[in-house]
Amino acid sequence: MPTLILVRHGRSTANTSGVLAGWTPGVTLDERGAAQAAALPGRLAGLPLAEVVTSPLQRCQETVRPLLEARPELRVHTDDRIGECHYGDWSGRKLAELKDEPLMEVVQAHPSAAAFPGGESLRAMQTRAAEAVREWNARVERDHGADAVYLMCSHGDIIKSLVADALGLHLDLFQRISVEPCSVTAIRYTRLRPYLIRLGDTGDFASLAPREVPGDETGEGDAPVGGGAGAP
């Protein structure tokens, strides 16, 4: 079966302003995110990509644009199932204020039980994304062969949930996974099992340096909902 290259969108205006974007319209790449997207064709130059599949949200569309311009022969497809989690009433709110919501503790410690008011559950998010990957695996293998490589551009929580699915991890453990903006995660699917080949690879180790202020947008030690902004 094919190898899937998962790319999280570049850093967005919501990432840098500490807002949980969700499906809020008008969220674009910031200056750094645009530079990350511009560097993506070079980072992937050695890969014979068969197809590109992207979330319908603007920040993902902008992330793959330089790649598509560099490889005009590539077909691009939009799939709502790999769009961001529907955060419902939380969408557009500051992460700093959401950390005091009782639901945030559930999102952090027991995400399989978390459902966003007016939105969807994290279980439903993972299910739709995993179903999309399985259907695309079959389609890409049918059209391009079992050794094909294809790319999906999606969002932090989506990619984390797909990694958990590939590793056979319970969704309650997916907050232990981190994927930064414009990071590359690779999963090779086989008849018996998937193999995680790369996880959150940006080629930049700045985010490993100690932060001046410990913690993150949601509270010290918590996983940033939506994926976080990456290196400062």
Tab-separated table of C-alpha atoms in Angstrom:
chain	number	residue	atom	x	y	z
A	1	MET	CA	0.000	0.000	0.000
A	2	PRO	CA	1.115	3.628	-0.472
A	3	THR	CA	3.247	5.877	1.683
A	4	LEU	CA	1.385	8.899	3.041
A	5	ILE	CA	3.183	12.216	3.570
A	6	LEU	CA	1.239	14.306	6.074
A	7	VAL	CA	2.065	18.015	6.055
A	8	ARG	CA	0.628	20.324	8.657
A	9	HIS	CA	-0.166	23.765	7.251
A	10	GLY	CA	2.378	26.530	7.748
A	11	ARG	CA	2.179	28.884	10.706
A	12	SER	CA	-1.045	30.856	10.552
A	13	THR	CA	-2.308	34.184	11.821
A	14	ALA	CA	-4.380	32.258	14.369
A	15	ASN	CA	-1.309	30.391	15.634
A	16	THR	CA	0.578	33.598	16.333
A	17	SER	CA	-2.401	35.337	17.935
A	18	GLY	CA	-3.170	32.368	20.204
A	19	VAL	CA	-6.619	31.766	18.744
A	20	LEU	CA	-8.281	28.390	18.206
A	21	ALA	CA	-9.169	28.812	14.545
A	22	GLY	CA	-11.168	25.715	13.716
A	23	TRP	CA	-13.176	26.387	10.557
A	24	THR	CA	-13.213	30.166	11.047
A	25	PRO	CA	-12.896	31.721	7.567
A	26	GLY	CA	-10.110	34.114	6.640
A	27	VAL	CA	-7.311	32.457	8.634
A	28	THR	CA	-4.225	32.741	6.418
A	29	LEU	CA	-0.547	31.921	6.673
A	30	ASP	CA	1.516	34.583	8.411
A	31	GLU	CA	4.856	35.748	7.010
A	32	ARG	CA	6.746	32.843	8.523
A	33	GLY	CA	4.079	30.383	7.392
A	34	ALA	CA	4.366	31.651	3.817
A	35	ALA	CA	8.148	31.149	3.984
A	36	GLN	CA	7.619	27.620	5.309
A	37	ALA	CA	5.283	26.875	2.413
A	38	ALA	CA	7.768	28.324	-0.079
A	39	ALA	CA	10.452	25.971	1.249
A	40	LEU	CA	8.242	22.887	0.992
A	41	PRO	CA	8.967	22.072	-2.699
A	42	GLY	CA	12.690	21.903	-1.964
A	43	ARG	CA	12.197	19.741	1.106
A	44	LEU	CA	10.099	17.272	-0.904
A	45	ALA	CA	12.155	17.442	-4.099
A	46	GLY	CA	13.314	13.832	-3.843
A	47	LEU	CA	9.813	12.393	-3.512
A	48	PRO	CA	7.862	11.209	-6.595
A	49	LEU	CA	4.463	12.384	-5.389
A	50	ALA	CA	1.491	10.782	-7.112
A	51	GLU	CA	-1.327	12.965	-5.779
A	52	VAL	CA	-1.939	15.870	-3.400
A	53	VAL	CA	-4.977	15.934	-1.107
A	54	THR	CA	-5.701	18.990	1.028
A	55	SER	CA	-8.079	20.298	3.643
A	56	PRO	CA	-10.465	22.895	2.196
A	57	LEU	CA	-9.299	25.535	4.686
A	58	GLN	CA	-7.352	28.491	3.341
A	59	ARG	CA	-4.192	27.932	5.402
A	60	CYS	CA	-3.784	24.448	3.920
A	61	GLN	CA	-4.562	25.611	0.379
A	62	GLU	CA	-1.895	28.311	0.749
A	63	THR	CA	0.616	25.789	2.105
A	64	VAL	CA	0.425	23.485	-0.920
A	65	ARG	CA	0.295	26.279	-3.520
A	66	PRO	CA	4.103	26.611	-3.965
A	67	LEU	CA	4.399	22.833	-4.310
A	68	LEU	CA	1.700	22.756	-6.983
A	69	GLU	CA	3.344	25.642	-8.827
A	70	ALA	CA	6.658	23.773	-8.765
A	71	ARG	CA	4.999	20.573	-9.978
A	72	PRO	CA	2.180	21.556	-12.332
A	73	GLU	CA	1.677	17.922	-13.319
A	74	LEU	CA	0.339	17.081	-9.850
A	75	ARG	CA	-3.396	16.647	-9.408
A	76	VAL	CA	-4.813	18.280	-6.281
A	77	HIS	CA	-7.951	17.142	-4.502
A	78	THR	CA	-9.875	18.746	-1.634
A	79	ASP	CA	-11.334	16.495	1.057
A	80	ASP	CA	-13.451	17.923	3.878
A	81	ARG	CA	-12.740	14.845	5.993
A	82	ILE	CA	-9.183	16.013	6.648
A	83	GLY	CA	-10.343	19.521	7.519
A	84	GLU	CA	-9.776	20.857	11.011
A	85	CYS	CA	-11.758	19.610	13.978
A	86	HIS	CA	-15.107	21.387	14.286
A	87	TYR	CA	-14.521	23.171	17.596
A	88	GLY	CA	-17.989	24.693	17.566
A	89	ASP	CA	-18.455	27.419	20.170
A	90	TRP	CA	-14.739	27.319	20.953
A	91	SER	CA	-13.803	28.450	17.444
A	92	GLY	CA	-12.258	31.895	17.295
A	93	ARG	CA	-11.649	32.074	21.057
A	94	LYS	CA	-8.302	32.729	22.725
A	95	LEU	CA	-6.554	29.599	23.970
A	96	ALA	CA	-5.524	31.508	27.096
A	97	GLU	CA	-9.173	31.856	28.129
A	98	LEU	CA	-10.120	28.323	27.102
A	99	LYS	CA	-7.612	26.812	29.543
A	100	ASP	CA	-10.031	27.572	32.403
A	101	GLU	CA	-12.946	25.756	30.754
A	102	PRO	CA	-13.752	22.454	32.547
A	103	LEU	CA	-13.820	20.716	29.160
A	104	MET	CA	-10.136	21.543	28.613
A	105	GLU	CA	-9.135	19.067	31.314
A	106	VAL	CA	-11.090	16.381	29.459
A	107	VAL	CA	-9.457	17.380	26.153
A	108	GLN	CA	-6.047	17.002	27.769
A	109	ALA	CA	-6.524	13.867	29.893
A	110	HIS	CA	-9.418	11.947	28.301
A	111	PRO	CA	-9.825	13.259	24.725
A	112	SER	CA	-11.855	10.254	23.605
A	113	ALA	CA	-14.650	11.628	25.803
A	114	ALA	CA	-14.312	15.233	24.634
A	115	ALA	CA	-17.029	16.793	22.489
A	116	PHE	CA	-16.929	20.509	21.712
A	117	PRO	CA	-20.137	22.475	22.367
A	118	GLY	CA	-21.806	23.160	19.050
A	119	GLY	CA	-19.076	21.158	17.280
A	120	GLU	CA	-17.882	17.568	17.048
A	121	SER	CA	-16.127	15.068	19.279
A	122	LEU	CA	-12.450	14.238	18.921
A	123	ARG	CA	-13.488	10.613	18.313
A	124	ALA	CA	-15.624	11.689	15.348
A	125	MET	CA	-12.742	13.796	14.030
A	126	GLN	CA	-10.352	10.847	14.157
A	127	THR	CA	-12.863	8.483	12.572
A	128	ARG	CA	-13.543	10.696	9.541
A	129	ALA	CA	-9.846	11.391	8.991
A	130	ALA	CA	-8.864	7.720	9.264
A	131	GLU	CA	-11.639	6.742	6.864
A	132	ALA	CA	-10.372	9.342	4.387
A	133	VAL	CA	-6.830	7.961	4.582
A	134	ARG	CA	-7.975	4.383	4.024
A	135	GLU	CA	-10.056	5.379	1.013
A	136	TRP	CA	-7.207	7.445	-0.457
A	137	ASN	CA	-4.744	4.614	0.147
A	138	ALA	CA	-6.919	2.311	-1.942
A	139	ARG	CA	-7.463	4.928	-4.653
A	140	VAL	CA	-3.770	5.844	-4.933
A	141	GLU	CA	-2.730	2.182	-5.023
A	142	ARG	CA	-5.301	1.470	-7.741
A	143	ASP	CA	-4.201	4.422	-9.876
A	144	HIS	CA	-0.449	4.531	-9.200
A	145	GLY	CA	0.609	1.187	-7.724
A	146	ALA	CA	1.448	-0.153	-4.285
A	147	ASP	CA	4.736	1.781	-4.001
A	148	ALA	CA	3.184	5.177	-4.670
A	149	VAL	CA	3.751	8.194	-2.413
A	150	TYR	CA	1.085	10.852	-1.932
A	151	LEU	CA	0.654	13.929	0.227
A	152	MET	CA	-2.083	15.233	2.480
A	153	CYS	CA	-2.029	18.759	3.895
A	154	SER	CA	-4.048	18.970	7.071
A	155	HIS	CA	-4.111	20.238	10.659
A	156	GLY	CA	-2.398	19.499	13.950
A	157	ASP	CA	-5.118	17.543	15.750
A	158	ILE	CA	-6.016	15.646	12.578
A	159	ILE	CA	-2.411	14.561	11.999
A	160	LYS	CA	-1.891	13.638	15.656
A	161	SER	CA	-5.014	11.468	15.551
A	162	LEU	CA	-3.827	9.740	12.351
A	163	VAL	CA	-0.446	9.004	13.928
A	164	ALA	CA	-2.206	7.520	16.951
A	165	ASP	CA	-4.355	5.406	14.640
A	166	ALA	CA	-1.294	4.177	12.734
A	167	LEU	CA	0.531	3.257	15.936
A	168	GLY	CA	-2.483	1.514	17.448
A	169	LEU	CA	-2.611	4.050	20.280
A	170	HIS	CA	-5.820	4.847	22.103
A	171	LEU	CA	-7.054	8.339	21.295
A	172	ASP	CA	-6.534	9.235	24.959
A	173	LEU	CA	-2.784	9.129	24.242
A	174	PHE	CA	-2.791	11.363	21.174
A	175	GLN	CA	-1.980	14.495	23.182
A	176	ARG	CA	1.506	13.015	23.727
A	177	ILE	CA	2.214	13.574	20.009
A	178	SER	CA	3.467	16.913	18.672
A	179	VAL	CA	3.455	18.185	15.073
A	180	GLU	CA	4.669	21.724	14.370
A	181	PRO	CA	3.563	24.001	11.525
A	182	CYS	CA	4.704	22.771	8.104
A	183	SER	CA	6.166	19.632	9.654
A	184	VAL	CA	6.319	16.433	7.626
A	185	THR	CA	5.041	13.145	9.022
A	186	ALA	CA	5.328	9.975	6.934
A	187	ILE	CA	3.367	6.757	7.370
A	188	ARG	CA	4.000	3.726	5.194
A	189	TYR	CA	0.972	1.461	4.992
A	190	THR	CA	1.382	-2.262	4.351
A	191	ARG	CA	-0.995	-5.208	4.196
A	192	LEU	CA	-0.272	-6.130	7.818
A	193	ARG	CA	0.411	-2.809	9.556
A	194	PRO	CA	1.377	0.852	9.120
A	195	TYR	CA	4.904	2.066	9.887
A	196	LEU	CA	5.611	5.546	11.209
A	197	ILE	CA	8.663	6.651	9.190
A	198	ARG	CA	8.868	10.351	10.153
A	199	LEU	CA	7.107	12.352	12.842
A	200	GLY	CA	6.824	16.133	12.851
A	201	ASP	CA	10.023	16.689	10.864
A	202	THR	CA	10.716	20.371	10.155
A	203	GLY	CA	14.500	20.228	9.780
A	204	ASP	CA	14.615	23.038	12.362
A	205	PHE	CA	15.619	22.306	15.943
A	206	ALA	CA	14.885	25.769	17.354
A	207	SER	CA	11.727	24.538	19.040
A	208	LEU	CA	13.822	22.162	21.171
A	209	ALA	CA	15.593	25.062	22.889
A	210	PRO	CA	14.331	26.041	26.361
A	211	ARG	CA	11.591	28.641	26.261
A	212	GLU	CA	11.973	31.908	28.151
A	213	VAL	CA	8.478	31.409	29.550
A	214	PRO	CA	7.691	27.773	30.441
A	215	GLY	CA	4.417	26.272	29.310
A	216	ASP	CA	2.266	27.003	26.293
A	217	GLU	CA	-0.993	28.579	25.177
A	218	THR	CA	-3.179	26.329	27.292
A	219	GLY	CA	-1.117	26.065	30.459
A	220	GLU	CA	2.239	24.643	31.476
A	221	GLY	CA	2.656	21.061	30.303
A	222	ASP	CA	-0.624	20.952	28.404
A	223	ALA	CA	-0.862	19.959	24.745
A	224	PRO	CA	-1.769	22.946	22.567
A	225	VAL	CA	-5.230	22.336	21.153
A	226	GLY	CA	-5.113	22.761	17.388
A	227	GLY	CA	-1.371	22.059	17.245
A	228	GLY	CA	0.424	25.171	18.510
A	229	ALA	CA	2.586	27.740	16.745
A	230	GLY	CA	5.905	25.873	16.726
A	231	ALA	CA	9.282	27.500	17.257
A	232	PRO	CA	9.183	31.195	18.285
